Coordinates of C-alpha atoms and ligand atoms in Angstrom, one line a residue:
X1 CA 31.2 -11.4 -4.9
X2 CA 30.2 -7.7 -3.6
X3 CA 26.7 -9.9 -1.6
X4 CA 29.6 -12.1 1.0
X5 CA 28.9 -9.5 3.6
X6 CA 24.5 -11.0 3.0
X7 CA 25.7 -14.0 3.2
X8 CA 29.4 -14.0 6.1
X9 CA 28.3 -11.6 8.7
X10 CA 29.3 -12.3 11.7
X11 CA 26.7 -11.4 13.9
X12 CA 27.2 -9.3 17.7
X13 CA 27.0 -12.0 20.4
X14 CA 26.0 -10.2 22.8
X15 CA 23.9 -6.6 23.9
X16 CA 26.9 -5.2 24.6
X17 CA 28.4 -6.3 21.5
X18 CA 25.0 -5.3 19.5
X19 CA 25.3 -2.1 20.4
X20 CA 27.5 -1.2 17.3
X21 CA 25.2 -2.5 15.3
X22 CA 22.4 -0.2 16.5
X23 CA 24.5 2.1 15.6
X24 CA 24.7 0.9 12.7
X25 CA 21.1 0.5 11.4
X26 CA 20.1 3.8 12.7
X27 CA 22.8 5.3 10.6
X28 CA 22.0 3.6 7.8
X29 CA 18.1 5.3 8.1
X30 CA 19.2 8.6 9.5
X31 CA 18.2 10.0 6.1
X32 CA 15.1 8.3 6.1
X33 CA 14.8 9.3 10.2
X34 CA 15.6 13.3 9.7
X35 CA 13.0 13.9 8.1
X36 CA 10.5 12.6 10.7
X37 CA 12.7 15.0 12.8
X38 CA 10.0 16.8 13.5
X39 CA 7.9 15.1 14.7
X40 CA 9.9 13.2 16.6
X41 CA 11.7 15.8 18.5
X42 CA 7.2 17.0 19.8
X43 CA 7.2 13.3 20.9
X44 CA 10.9 13.8 22.8
X45 CA 9.7 17.3 24.3
X46 CA 6.5 14.6 25.1
X47 CA 8.7 12.3 26.2
X48 CA 11.0 14.5 28.8
X49 CA 7.2 16.2 30.2
X50 CA 6.4 13.2 31.1
X51 CA 9.9 11.9 32.8
X52 CA 8.8 15.4 35.3
X53 CA 5.8 14.0 35.8
X54 CA 6.7 10.7 36.8
X55 CA 9.2 12.4 39.2
X56 CA 7.0 14.9 40.2
X57 CA 4.4 11.7 41.1
X58 CA 5.2 11.3 44.9
X59 CA 5.5 14.9 46.1
X60 CA 1.8 15.5 47.0
X61 CA 1.5 12.3 48.9
X62 CA 5.4 13.9 51.4
X63 CA 3.8 17.3 51.7
X64 CA 0.9 15.9 53.3
X65 CA 2.9 13.5 54.9
X66 CA 4.5 16.2 56.1
X67 CA 2.5 19.0 57.0
X68 CA -0.1 17.5 58.0
X69 CA -0.3 12.8 59.3
X70 CA 2.5 13.7 60.9
X71 CA 4.6 17.2 61.2
X72 CA 6.6 16.3 63.6
X73 CA 7.7 12.7 63.2
X74 CA 11.2 13.5 63.3
X75 CA 13.7 15.2 66.6
X76 CA 14.5 18.1 64.8
X77 CA 12.5 18.7 61.4
X78 CA 14.3 20.0 58.5
X79 CA 13.1 23.1 56.9
X80 CA 10.1 22.5 55.5
X81 CA 8.0 23.8 52.9
X82 CA 4.6 25.0 52.9
X83 CA 4.3 25.0 56.7
X84 CA 3.7 28.0 56.8
X85 CA 0.3 27.2 54.9
X86 CA -3.3 26.1 56.4
X87 CA -3.5 23.4 56.5
X88 CA -7.1 22.7 54.7
X89 CA -5.5 24.7 52.1
X90 CA -2.6 22.5 52.3
X91 CA -5.0 19.5 51.6
X92 CA -6.8 20.4 48.9
X93 CA -3.8 22.0 47.0
X94 CA -2.1 18.8 46.7
X95 CA -5.4 16.6 45.4
X96 CA -5.2 19.0 42.0
X97 CA -1.6 17.9 42.0
X98 CA -2.0 14.6 42.2
X99 CA -4.9 15.1 39.6
X100 CA -2.6 17.7 37.3
X101 CA 0.5 15.2 37.8
X102 CA -1.8 12.7 36.4
X103 CA -3.3 14.3 33.2
X104 CA 0.3 15.6 32.2
X105 CA 2.0 12.5 32.9
X106 CA -1.3 10.5 30.8
X107 CA -1.1 14.2 28.7
X108 CA 2.4 13.5 27.4
X109 CA 2.5 10.1 27.3
X110 CA 0.3 9.6 24.4
X111 CA 1.7 13.0 22.7
X112 CA 4.9 10.8 22.1
X113 CA 3.5 8.1 21.8
X114 CA 1.9 8.7 19.4
X115 CA 4.4 10.9 17.5
X116 CA 6.4 7.5 17.9
X117 CA 4.8 5.6 16.1
X118 CA 4.1 7.3 13.0
X119 CA 7.7 8.6 12.3
X120 CA 8.3 5.3 13.1
X121 CA 5.2 3.8 10.6
X122 CA 6.6 6.8 8.5
X123 CA 9.9 5.6 7.8
X124 CA 9.8 2.1 8.2
X125 CA 8.0 2.9 4.6
X126 CA 10.3 4.0 3.7
X127 CA 12.9 1.5 4.3
X128 CA 10.6 -1.3 3.0
X129 CA 10.4 1.0 -0.4
X130 CA 14.1 1.2 -0.6
X131 CA 14.7 -2.3 -0.2
X132 CA 11.9 -3.6 -2.6
X133 CA 13.9 -1.3 -5.5
X134 CA 16.8 -2.2 -4.5
X135 CA 15.8 -5.3 -4.5
X136 CA 14.5 -5.2 -7.9
X137 CA 18.3 -3.7 -9.2
X138 CA 20.4 -6.6 -7.9
X139 CA 22.1 -9.2 -9.8
X140 CA 19.9 -12.2 -11.0
X141 CA 23.5 -14.0 -9.9
X142 CA 22.8 -12.4 -6.5
X143 CA 19.8 -14.1 -6.8
X144 CA 20.3 -17.1 -8.0
X145 CA 22.6 -18.3 -4.9
X146 CA 20.4 -15.7 -2.1
X147 CA 17.4 -17.7 -1.7
X148 CA 13.8 -15.8 -2.7
X149 CA 11.7 -15.8 1.4
X150 CA 14.8 -15.1 2.2
X151 CA 14.5 -12.6 1.2
X152 CA 10.7 -12.1 1.8
X153 CA 11.3 -12.6 5.6
X154 CA 13.8 -9.4 5.1
X155 CA 10.9 -7.6 3.0
X156 CA 8.1 -8.0 5.8
X157 CA 9.0 -9.3 9.2
X158 CA 11.6 -8.2 9.5
X159 CA 10.6 -5.1 8.8
X160 CA 7.9 -5.6 10.7
X161 CA 9.5 -6.9 13.8
X162 CA 12.4 -2.6 13.6
X163 CA 9.0 -0.5 13.5
X164 CA 6.9 -2.6 16.9
X165 CA 10.1 -2.5 18.4
X166 CA 10.5 0.6 18.1
X167 CA 7.0 2.1 19.0
X168 CA 6.5 -0.9 22.2
X169 CA 10.3 -1.3 23.6
X170 CA 12.6 1.5 22.3
X171 CA 10.5 4.8 23.5
X172 CA 9.7 3.3 27.2
X173 CA 12.9 2.5 27.9
X174 CA 13.6 5.0 26.5
X175 CA 11.6 7.0 28.8
X176 CA 12.4 4.2 32.3
X177 CA 16.2 5.4 31.3
X178 CA 15.4 8.6 31.2
X179 CA 13.0 8.6 34.3
X180 CA 15.6 6.6 36.6
X181 CA 18.4 8.8 35.4
X182 CA 16.0 11.7 37.4
X183 CA 14.9 10.2 39.5
X184 CA 18.5 8.5 41.2
X185 CA 19.1 12.7 39.8
X186 CA 16.1 13.8 42.6
X187 CA 17.5 10.8 45.5
X188 CA 21.3 12.5 45.7
X189 CA 19.7 15.5 46.1
X190 CA 17.4 14.7 48.8
X191 CA 19.6 13.2 51.1
X192 CA 23.6 10.8 49.0
X193 CA 23.5 8.6 51.9
X194 CA 20.4 6.4 51.3
X195 CA 20.6 7.6 48.4
X196 CA 23.1 5.3 48.3
X197 CA 21.5 2.8 49.1
X198 CA 18.8 2.2 47.3
X199 CA 21.8 2.8 44.0
X200 CA 23.1 0.1 45.6
X201 CA 21.8 -3.3 43.7
X202 CA 22.7 -1.6 40.8
X203 CA 26.0 -3.7 39.9
X204 CA 24.0 -6.8 40.8
X205 CA 21.9 -5.4 38.2
X206 CA 23.6 -4.0 35.2
X207 CA 25.7 -7.3 35.5
X208 CA 22.3 -9.8 35.7
X209 CA 20.6 -8.4 32.8
X210 CA 23.9 -8.2 30.3
X211 CA 24.8 -11.6 31.4
X212 CA 21.2 -13.4 30.2
X213 CA 19.8 -10.7 27.4
X214 CA 23.3 -12.1 26.3
X215 CA 21.7 -15.8 26.2
X216 CA 18.8 -14.6 25.1
X217 CA 19.9 -12.2 22.2
X218 CA 21.4 -15.5 20.8
X219 CA 18.4 -17.8 21.4
X220 CA 16.5 -14.9 19.1
X221 CA 19.3 -14.9 16.4
X222 CA 19.2 -18.4 16.1
X223 CA 15.1 -17.9 15.7
X224 CA 15.4 -14.9 13.3
X225 CA 17.8 -17.6 11.0
X226 CA 15.5 -20.5 11.3
X227 CA 12.7 -19.1 11.1
X228 CA 13.9 -17.6 6.8
X229 CA 15.2 -20.3 6.4
X230 CA 11.9 -21.9 6.8
X231 CA 10.2 -19.7 4.8
X232 CA 12.7 -20.1 1.8
X233 CA 11.5 -23.9 2.1
X234 CA 7.8 -23.0 1.9
X235 CA 8.2 -20.7 -1.0
X236 CA 11.0 -23.2 -2.4
X237 CA 8.2 -25.9 -2.7
X238 CA 5.2 -24.1 -3.7
X239 CA 7.4 -23.1 -5.5
X240 CA 8.1 -26.1 -8.1
X241 CA 5.2 -27.4 -6.0
X242 CA 4.1 -29.5 -9.4
X243 CA 7.8 -31.6 -9.4
X244 CA 7.2 -32.1 -5.5
X245 CA 4.0 -33.8 -5.9
X246 CA 5.1 -35.7 -9.1
X247 CA 7.7 -36.9 -7.2
X248 CA 6.1 -37.8 -3.6
X249 CA 7.8 -35.4 -1.5
X250 CA 5.0 -34.2 0.3
X251 CA 5.4 -35.9 3.1
X252 CA 9.5 -35.5 3.1
X253 CA 9.1 -31.6 3.2
X254 CA 6.8 -32.3 5.3
X255 CA 8.3 -33.6 7.8
X256 CA 11.2 -31.5 7.4
X257 CA 9.4 -28.5 7.6
X258 CA 7.6 -29.3 10.6
X259 CA 11.0 -30.2 12.3
X260 CA 12.3 -26.9 12.0
X261 CA 8.9 -25.8 13.0
X262 CA 9.6 -27.5 16.3
X263 CA 13.0 -26.0 16.9
X264 CA 11.3 -22.7 16.2
X265 CA 9.1 -23.1 18.9
X266 CA 11.3 -24.9 21.7
X267 CA 13.7 -21.0 20.5
X268 CA 10.5 -18.7 21.0
X269 CA 9.7 -20.7 25.1
X270 CA 13.7 -20.5 26.0
X271 CA 14.2 -17.0 25.3
X272 CA 10.8 -16.5 27.1
X273 CA 11.9 -18.6 30.2
X274 CA 15.3 -16.4 30.4
X275 CA 13.1 -13.0 30.2
X276 CA 11.1 -14.7 32.8
X277 CA 13.9 -15.5 34.9
X278 CA 15.6 -12.0 34.6
X279 CA 12.5 -10.8 35.5
X280 CA 11.8 -12.6 39.2
X281 CA 16.3 -11.5 39.5
X282 CA 15.6 -7.9 39.5
X283 CA 12.1 -7.6 41.1
X284 CA 14.5 -10.0 44.6
X285 CA 17.2 -7.3 44.3
X286 CA 14.4 -4.5 44.8
X287 CA 13.1 -6.1 47.3
X288 CA 16.3 -6.3 49.2
X289 CA 17.2 -2.7 48.2
X290 CA 13.9 -1.6 49.9
X291 CA 14.2 -3.1 53.3
X292 CA 18.0 -1.6 53.6
X293 CA 16.3 2.5 52.6
X294 CA 13.4 1.2 55.2
X295 CA 15.6 0.3 58.2
X296 CA 18.6 3.0 57.5
X297 CA 15.9 5.6 56.0
X298 CA 13.9 5.6 59.6
X299 CA 17.0 6.1 61.4
X300 CA 17.9 9.1 60.0
X301 CA 13.8 9.8 59.8
X302 CA 14.0 9.1 64.0
X303 CA 17.6 11.2 63.7
X304 CA 16.0 14.5 62.5
X305 CA 18.1 13.6 59.6
X306 CA 14.3 12.8 57.0
X307 CA 11.0 12.8 57.6
X308 CA 9.1 10.9 57.5
X309 CA 7.6 12.5 53.1
X310 CA 11.5 11.8 52.2
X311 CA 11.5 8.5 53.3
X312 CA 8.2 8.3 51.4
X313 CA 8.9 9.5 48.7
X314 CA 12.4 7.8 48.5
X315 CA 9.7 4.6 48.8
X316 CA 7.9 5.6 45.9
X317 CA 10.9 5.5 44.1
X318 CA 12.0 2.7 44.3
X319 CA 9.4 1.0 43.5
X320 CA 8.5 3.2 40.4
X321 CA 11.8 3.0 39.4
X322 CA 11.3 -1.8 39.9
X323 CA 8.6 -1.5 37.9
X324 CA 10.4 0.3 35.0
X325 CA 14.4 -2.3 34.8
X326 CA 10.6 -5.1 35.4
X327 CA 10.0 -4.0 31.4
X328 CA 13.7 -3.0 30.9
X329 CA 14.4 -7.0 30.7
X330 CA 11.1 -7.1 28.4
X331 CA 12.4 -4.7 25.8
X332 CA 16.5 -5.9 26.3
X333 CA 14.8 -9.3 24.0
X334 CA 12.2 -7.2 22.3
X335 CA 15.6 -5.0 20.9
X336 CA 17.7 -8.2 20.3
X337 CA 15.5 -8.8 17.6
X338 CA 15.3 -6.2 16.2
X339 CA 18.8 -5.7 16.2
X340 CA 19.2 -8.5 13.9
X341 CA 16.4 -7.9 11.6
X342 CA 17.5 -4.8 11.0
X343 CA 21.4 -5.9 10.9
X344 CA 19.4 -8.8 7.9
X345 CA 17.6 -5.5 6.4
X346 CA 20.9 -3.2 6.3
X347 CA 23.0 -6.3 5.4
X348 CA 21.2 -6.2 2.7
X349 CA 20.2 -3.2 1.6
X350 CA 24.7 -3.3 2.2
X351 CA 24.6 -5.6 -0.8
X352 CA 25.9 -3.6 -4.4
X353 CA 24.2 -4.5 -7.4
X354 CA 26.9 -6.0 -10.1
X355 CA 25.5 -4.4 -13.3
X356 CA 24.6 -0.9 -12.5
X357 CA 24.6 1.9 -14.6
X358 CA 27.7 3.1 -15.1
X359 CA 28.8 6.6 -15.0
X360 CA 28.4 9.0 -17.9
X361 CA 25.2 6.3 -18.9
X362 CA 23.1 7.4 -22.1
X363 CA 20.2 7.2 -23.0
X364 CA 20.4 4.4 -25.7
X365 CA 19.2 4.9 -29.8
X366 CA 16.7 2.9 -31.8
X367 CA 18.3 0.0 -31.8
X368 CA 18.7 -1.3 -35.8
X369 CA 19.5 -4.6 -34.8
X370 CA 23.2 -5.3 -35.0
X371 CA 24.5 -7.8 -32.8
X372 CA 28.3 -8.4 -31.8
X373 CA 30.6 -9.7 -29.4
X374 CA 34.7 -9.5 -29.8
X375 CA 36.3 -12.0 -28.9
X376 CA 34.4 -12.4 -24.9
X377 CA 34.8 -14.2 -22.5
X378 CA 32.3 -15.0 -19.0
X379 CA 32.7 -17.3 -15.8
X380 CA 30.0 -16.8 -13.4
X381 CA 33.2 -17.8 -11.2
X382 CA 35.9 -15.5 -12.0
X383 CA 37.7 -18.3 -11.7
X384 CA 36.2 -20.8 -14.3
X385 CA 35.3 -19.5 -17.9
X386 CA 31.8 -20.6 -18.7
X387 CA 32.4 -18.1 -21.7
X388 CA 35.4 -18.2 -23.9
X389 CA 36.2 -16.3 -27.0
X390 CA 33.4 -15.5 -28.6
X391 CA 33.5 -14.1 -31.4
X392 CA 30.1 -13.5 -34.3
X393 CA 28.2 -10.4 -36.2
X394 CA 24.8 -10.3 -36.5
X395 CA 23.0 -8.3 -39.1
X396 CA 20.3 -6.3 -37.8
X397 CA 16.8 -8.2 -38.6
X398 CA 19.1 -12.5 -38.6
X399 CA 17.4 -15.2 -37.2
X400 CA 20.5 -17.4 -35.0
X401 CA 20.2 -20.1 -33.3
X402 CA 21.9 -21.0 -31.0
X403 CA 22.7 -25.3 -30.7
X404 CA 24.6 -27.2 -28.9
X405 CA 24.1 -29.6 -25.3
X406 CA 23.2 -28.8 -22.3
X407 CA 25.7 -26.3 -19.8
X408 CA 27.3 -25.4 -22.9
X409 CA 26.2 -21.5 -22.5
X410 CA 23.8 -20.9 -24.6
X411 CA 21.5 -19.2 -21.9
X412 CA 24.4 -16.9 -20.9
X413 CA 25.2 -16.0 -24.0
X414 CA 22.2 -14.0 -24.2
X415 CA 22.0 -13.2 -20.0
X416 CA 24.6 -11.1 -21.6
X417 CA 23.5 -9.6 -24.2
X418 CA 20.5 -8.5 -21.6
X419 CA 23.3 -6.8 -19.0
X420 CA 22.7 -9.6 -16.4
X421 CA 25.7 -10.0 -16.2
X422 CA 28.9 -7.5 -17.9
X423 CA 31.6 -10.3 -19.8
X424 CA 35.3 -10.9 -17.9
X425 CA 37.0 -9.5 -20.8
X426 CA 36.1 -9.1 -24.4
X427 CA 33.3 -6.6 -25.7
X428 CA 29.2 -6.8 -27.0
X429 CA 28.3 -4.2 -28.9
X430 CA 25.2 -3.4 -30.8
X431 CA 25.1 -0.9 -33.0
X432 CA 28.9 -0.6 -32.9
X433 CA 27.9 0.7 -29.3
X434 CA 29.5 -0.9 -25.7
X435 CA 26.0 -2.5 -24.2
X436 CA 28.2 -0.4 -20.9
X437 CA 27.7 2.5 -23.1
X438 CA 23.9 2.6 -22.5
X439 CA 21.6 2.9 -19.4
X440 CA 19.7 -0.6 -18.3
X441 CA 16.3 -0.2 -18.8
X442 CA 16.8 1.8 -22.0
X443 CA 18.6 -1.7 -23.2
X444 CA 16.2 -4.2 -21.9
X445 CA 13.1 -2.2 -23.5
X446 CA 14.5 -3.1 -26.4
X447 CA 15.1 -6.4 -25.6
X448 CA 12.0 -8.7 -25.7
X449 CA 11.8 -12.8 -24.1
X450 CA 10.0 -15.3 -23.8
X451 CA 11.3 -18.7 -22.4
X452 CA 11.0 -22.5 -22.0
X453 CA 8.5 -21.8 -18.6
X454 CA 8.1 -18.3 -19.7
X455 CA 6.8 -16.7 -15.5
X456 CA 3.3 -15.2 -15.2
X457 CA 2.2 -13.0 -12.5
X458 CA -0.6 -13.8 -10.0
X459 CA -2.1 -10.8 -11.9
X460 CA -5.2 -10.4 -14.5
X461 CA -4.2 -11.5 -18.6
X462 CA -4.5 -7.5 -19.2
X463 CA -2.0 -6.9 -16.9
X464 CA 0.1 -10.1 -18.0
X465 CA 0.6 -9.0 -21.2
X466 CA 1.1 -4.8 -20.4
X467 CA 4.6 -5.8 -17.5
X468 CA 5.5 -5.8 -21.6
X469 CA 5.8 -2.4 -21.8
X470 CA 3.9 0.0 -19.5
X471 CA 1.0 2.2 -19.9
X472 CA -0.1 -0.2 -22.9
X473 CA -4.0 1.3 -24.1
X474 CA -6.0 -2.2 -24.3
X475 CA -5.9 -1.9 -27.8
X476 CA -2.1 -2.2 -28.0
X477 CA -2.4 -4.7 -25.7
X478 CA -5.6 -6.6 -27.9
X479 CA -3.5 -6.2 -31.2
X480 CA -0.2 -7.4 -29.3
X481 CA -2.7 -10.6 -28.1
X482 CA -3.8 -11.4 -31.4
X483 CA -0.2 -11.4 -32.8
X484 CA 0.1 -14.0 -30.9
X485 CA -2.7 -16.4 -31.1
X486 CA -3.9 -15.4 -27.5
X487 CA -7.0 -13.0 -28.7
X488 CA -9.6 -16.5 -29.7
X489 CA -9.0 -18.4 -26.1
X490 CA -9.0 -15.2 -23.9
X491 CA -12.0 -14.5 -25.1
X492 CA -13.1 -18.4 -24.4
X493 CA -12.6 -17.7 -20.7
X494 CA -15.3 -16.4 -18.3
X495 CA -14.3 -13.3 -17.7
X496 CA -12.0 -12.8 -20.5
X497 CA -9.1 -10.3 -20.0
X498 CA -9.5 -9.0 -16.4
X499 CA -9.5 -12.8 -15.9
X500 CA -6.9 -13.6 -12.2
X501 CA -4.3 -15.9 -13.2
X502 CA -3.1 -18.0 -10.1
X503 CA -0.4 -18.2 -9.1
X504 CA 2.3 -18.5 -12.0
X505 CA -0.6 -18.7 -14.9
X506 CA -1.1 -22.4 -12.9
X507 CA -4.8 -22.1 -14.3
X508 CA -4.1 -22.4 -18.2
X509 CA -2.5 -24.8 -20.0
X510 CA 1.7 -24.7 -21.2
X511 CA 1.0 -23.3 -24.3
X512 CA -1.8 -20.9 -23.8
X513 CA 1.1 -19.1 -20.8
X514 CA 3.4 -19.1 -24.0
X515 CA 1.2 -17.5 -25.8
X516 CA 1.0 -14.5 -23.1
X517 CA 4.1 -14.7 -22.9
X518 CA 4.4 -14.2 -26.2
X519 CA 2.0 -11.2 -26.6
X520 CA 4.6 -9.6 -22.7
X521 CA 7.4 -9.9 -26.0
X522 CA 5.4 -8.4 -29.0
X523 CA 3.7 -5.3 -26.2
X524 CA 7.5 -4.0 -26.0
X525 CA 8.1 -4.0 -30.7
X526 CA 11.6 -4.7 -29.1
X527 CA 13.4 -4.4 -32.3
X528 CA 16.0 -8.0 -30.3
X529 CA 14.1 -11.0 -29.0
X530 CA 15.2 -14.1 -27.3
X531 CA 13.4 -17.1 -27.2
X532 CA 15.0 -19.4 -25.2
X533 CA 13.5 -23.0 -26.0
X534 CA 9.6 -22.2 -26.2
X535 CA 8.1 -24.7 -27.6
X536 CA 9.2 -27.2 -25.3
X537 CA 7.3 -29.2 -23.7
X538 CA 3.7 -28.6 -25.5
X539 CA 1.8 -30.7 -27.4
X540 CA 1.9 -30.8 -31.2
X541 CA -1.2 -28.5 -32.0
X542 CA -0.3 -26.2 -29.1
X543 CA 3.3 -26.0 -30.9
X544 CA 1.6 -25.2 -33.9
X545 CA 0.1 -22.0 -32.2
X546 CA 3.0 -20.3 -30.7
X547 CA 5.5 -21.8 -33.3
X548 CA 3.3 -19.5 -35.7
X549 CA 3.2 -16.6 -32.9
X550 CA 6.4 -16.9 -33.0
X551 CA 7.2 -16.3 -36.8
X552 CA 5.0 -13.1 -36.0
X553 CA 6.9 -11.6 -33.4
X554 CA 10.3 -12.0 -34.5
X555 CA 9.1 -11.3 -38.2
X556 CA 11.7 -8.4 -39.2
X557 CA 13.9 -8.3 -35.4
X558 CA 17.2 -9.6 -34.7
X559 CA 16.3 -12.8 -33.3
X560 CA 17.9 -15.7 -30.9
X561 CA 16.2 -19.0 -30.3
X562 CA 18.2 -21.6 -28.6
X563 CA 16.9 -24.4 -29.5
X564 CA 17.9 -28.0 -28.4
X565 CA 15.2 -28.5 -31.6
X566 CA 17.4 -28.2 -35.4
X567 CA 14.5 -28.2 -37.4
X568 CA 13.7 -24.8 -35.9
X569 CA 16.8 -24.1 -36.6
X570 CA 17.0 -25.2 -40.5
X571 CA 15.9 -21.6 -41.5
X572 CA 17.8 -19.3 -39.5
X573 CA 20.4 -16.3 -40.6
X574 CA 23.2 -18.1 -39.3
X575 CA 23.8 -21.3 -36.9
X576 CA 26.0 -20.8 -34.1
X577 CA 27.0 -24.5 -31.9
X578 CA 28.3 -24.2 -29.1
X579 CA 29.7 -27.1 -27.1
X580 CA 31.2 -26.3 -23.2
X581 CA 32.2 -22.7 -23.7
X582 CA 33.3 -22.1 -27.9
X583 CA 31.8 -21.7 -30.4
X584 CA 32.5 -24.4 -32.4
X585 CA 30.4 -23.7 -35.9
X586 CA 29.5 -20.9 -37.2
X587 CA 27.0 -20.4 -40.3
X588 CA 24.0 -21.6 -41.9
X589 CA 21.9 -24.7 -42.3
X590 CA 22.8 -26.3 -45.6
X591 CA 26.5 -24.9 -44.8
X592 CA 27.1 -26.6 -41.8
X593 CA 25.4 -30.1 -43.2
X594 CA 28.2 -29.5 -46.0
X595 CA 30.9 -29.4 -43.1
X596 CA 29.9 -32.4 -41.4
X597 CA 31.0 -32.4 -38.5
X598 CA 29.2 -31.9 -35.1
X599 CA 26.0 -30.0 -36.0
X600 CA 25.3 -32.4 -39.4
X601 CA 26.0 -34.9 -37.4
X602 CA 23.4 -34.1 -34.6
X603 CA 20.8 -33.4 -37.0
X604 CA 21.8 -36.2 -39.3
X605 CA 20.3 -38.4 -35.7
X606 CA 18.4 -36.2 -35.1
X607 CA 16.0 -37.2 -37.9
X608 CA 16.6 -40.5 -38.2
X609 CA 14.8 -41.0 -34.2
X610 CA 12.2 -38.2 -35.3
X611 CA 12.3 -35.8 -32.1
X612 CA 15.0 -33.9 -30.6
X613 CA 16.8 -35.9 -27.6
X614 CA 18.3 -33.9 -25.3
X615 CA 20.9 -36.4 -24.8
X616 CA 21.5 -37.1 -28.4
X617 CA 23.4 -33.5 -27.9
X618 CA 25.1 -35.4 -24.8
X619 CA 26.1 -37.6 -26.6
X620 CA 27.8 -36.1 -29.4
X621 CA 28.9 -33.4 -27.4
X622 CA 30.7 -37.0 -25.5
Ligands
LIG701 P1 22.7 -23.5 -21.1 O1 22.1 -22.3 -22.0 O2 24.2 -24.4 -23.2 O3 22.1 -24.6 -21.2 P2 23.9 -22.6 -19.4 O4 24.8 -21.3 -20.0 O5 22.5 -22.3 -18.5 O6 24.0 -23.8 -20.9 O7 24.6 -23.0 -18.5 C1 26.8 -22.3 -19.1 C2 27.4 -23.4 -17.6 O8 26.9 -22.0 -16.8 C3 26.6 -24.8 -17.0 O9 27.8 -25.0 -16.0 C4 25.5 -23.5 -15.1 O10 25.8 -24.5 -14.9 C5 26.5 -23.1 -15.1 N1 26.1 -21.7 -15.2 C6 23.9 -21.0 -15.6 N2 23.7 -19.9 -15.1 C7 24.5 -20.2 -13.8 C8 25.3 -19.6 -12.2 N3 24.2 -18.6 -12.4 N4 26.6 -19.4 -12.1 C9 26.3 -19.6 -11.9 N5 27.0 -21.0 -12.5 C10 26.1 -21.0 -13.2

């Protein structure tokens, strides 16, 4: 399937190897980045001015040193700038220059940082919106396989990390790198021999940085993965909290969670330990370079081929270069982490939706509701067919009952009708036209569904109902609730239609939730309705209220009812008995009873027991 890159992509093992990933991330987001071009250019100018100010920092001091403090320190002084100026004037000028350079640096740094943060926030907001829309469009088979917690991590913390790192690491890293290059350039301009000594430690520095950052990157990636697994585990446990509590799994899950949590903590400690080690190594290397420059520099000053001020600039540059390189270690760690985050987002965005509007798809006209399956075959896995050669026809307004053993393919059949998946062979026609000819949204808008355990959102009842048809008026919402037998109990709640529902509607009874779901389906006024065991698990009284609501909902609609309770199938215009993906029997209740095969046997068995037993289906199947 198309999601394989998400699940199987190998991560880069070092910072070097991460470079292509960074390039991929930047390339993928270049439209969003380009949109912030003006802001980014301004910040870049600020950045270069900041670097220039940093380079100028020791120069006033050098002038004072060479001209005022030790004017004759070297035997044969080279020409010294400003040596003909009055010392007092020079001192005043230098003092102002110190302040001016500092102010310039501060101002430029402010512009570049604020500009970059603003641009990064805007870019990240756009990426988040794109990711969210993309996730909504991905097929059910993708969501079936991907863990929702892991997706939530990507949409929240991975994206935040990307933004934070741009501002707190990437910008300073850029400033520092440009500063470093500038300083090396100025040092070579001043004295190539001293400059060579100063950068002699560079290869050592690069080697140790690369080696340690590679390890940091690996640990960081592992930690991100673990966090994703933990979030997924937590989301799963919370989603199934009823089952977890019913089976008393809390302690076991808690233990599992805390084990992962501790491992994640160990990873964090390891990353910190590694980057601290890198910082110390860099410090030591810089000390060695400073000692060498001092040693050779004093000789050069004595010989007269350099001034004391030159030496001062060199030492200052080394010290200033040392500060950024110390941060470099920290920043590379952060950037490695962010690369992993960025990659996860790009991977997700690269998953192509399985089901898309085909080229030339048109907006579906209002349906009459005639449905036809023509030689339809389908398998989630192409190797294993779940539906085999289905052929049937449904007239507008017909009530169709889908019955048969669990796992036979009934839910799969209706998901094909909703175009959650496309058939691997054959055609599904609505009013004589292939579903694929229509735009997805225009097709789904004309189909309502009520599931066994309908999902309600953590918003008000009013909003939950209006999600069936966005923009519905209060009047329409109330009418839908009345049709669904829900109005009275909603009015009995303290806040009526404004009552906020707990997660997944946990504050209501099963029957009440079902009736809100029916109201949501009703407000769509769709010509086709799908009911997937909508009354299972309800007590008698609630079942009656829900059944009544469903009757009203489905009046004049083409209805597909998946049910194990054959009493609900008796008045269907057509019953489809599906077993192991094959349509084995088809007809009305009385026709199938007369046929005297599986349906008849099952019906008699249920009538004898007095209730629908799922096992009775399976028994029959076996
Ligand atoms: P029914 O509704 O008749 O109980 P389903 O259509 O739910 O049957 O399932 C038919 C078969 O397809 C089962 O073997 C089930 O495990 C499998 N199945 C259902 N949904 C998926 C899915 N999203 N991915 C892979 N296999 C699935």
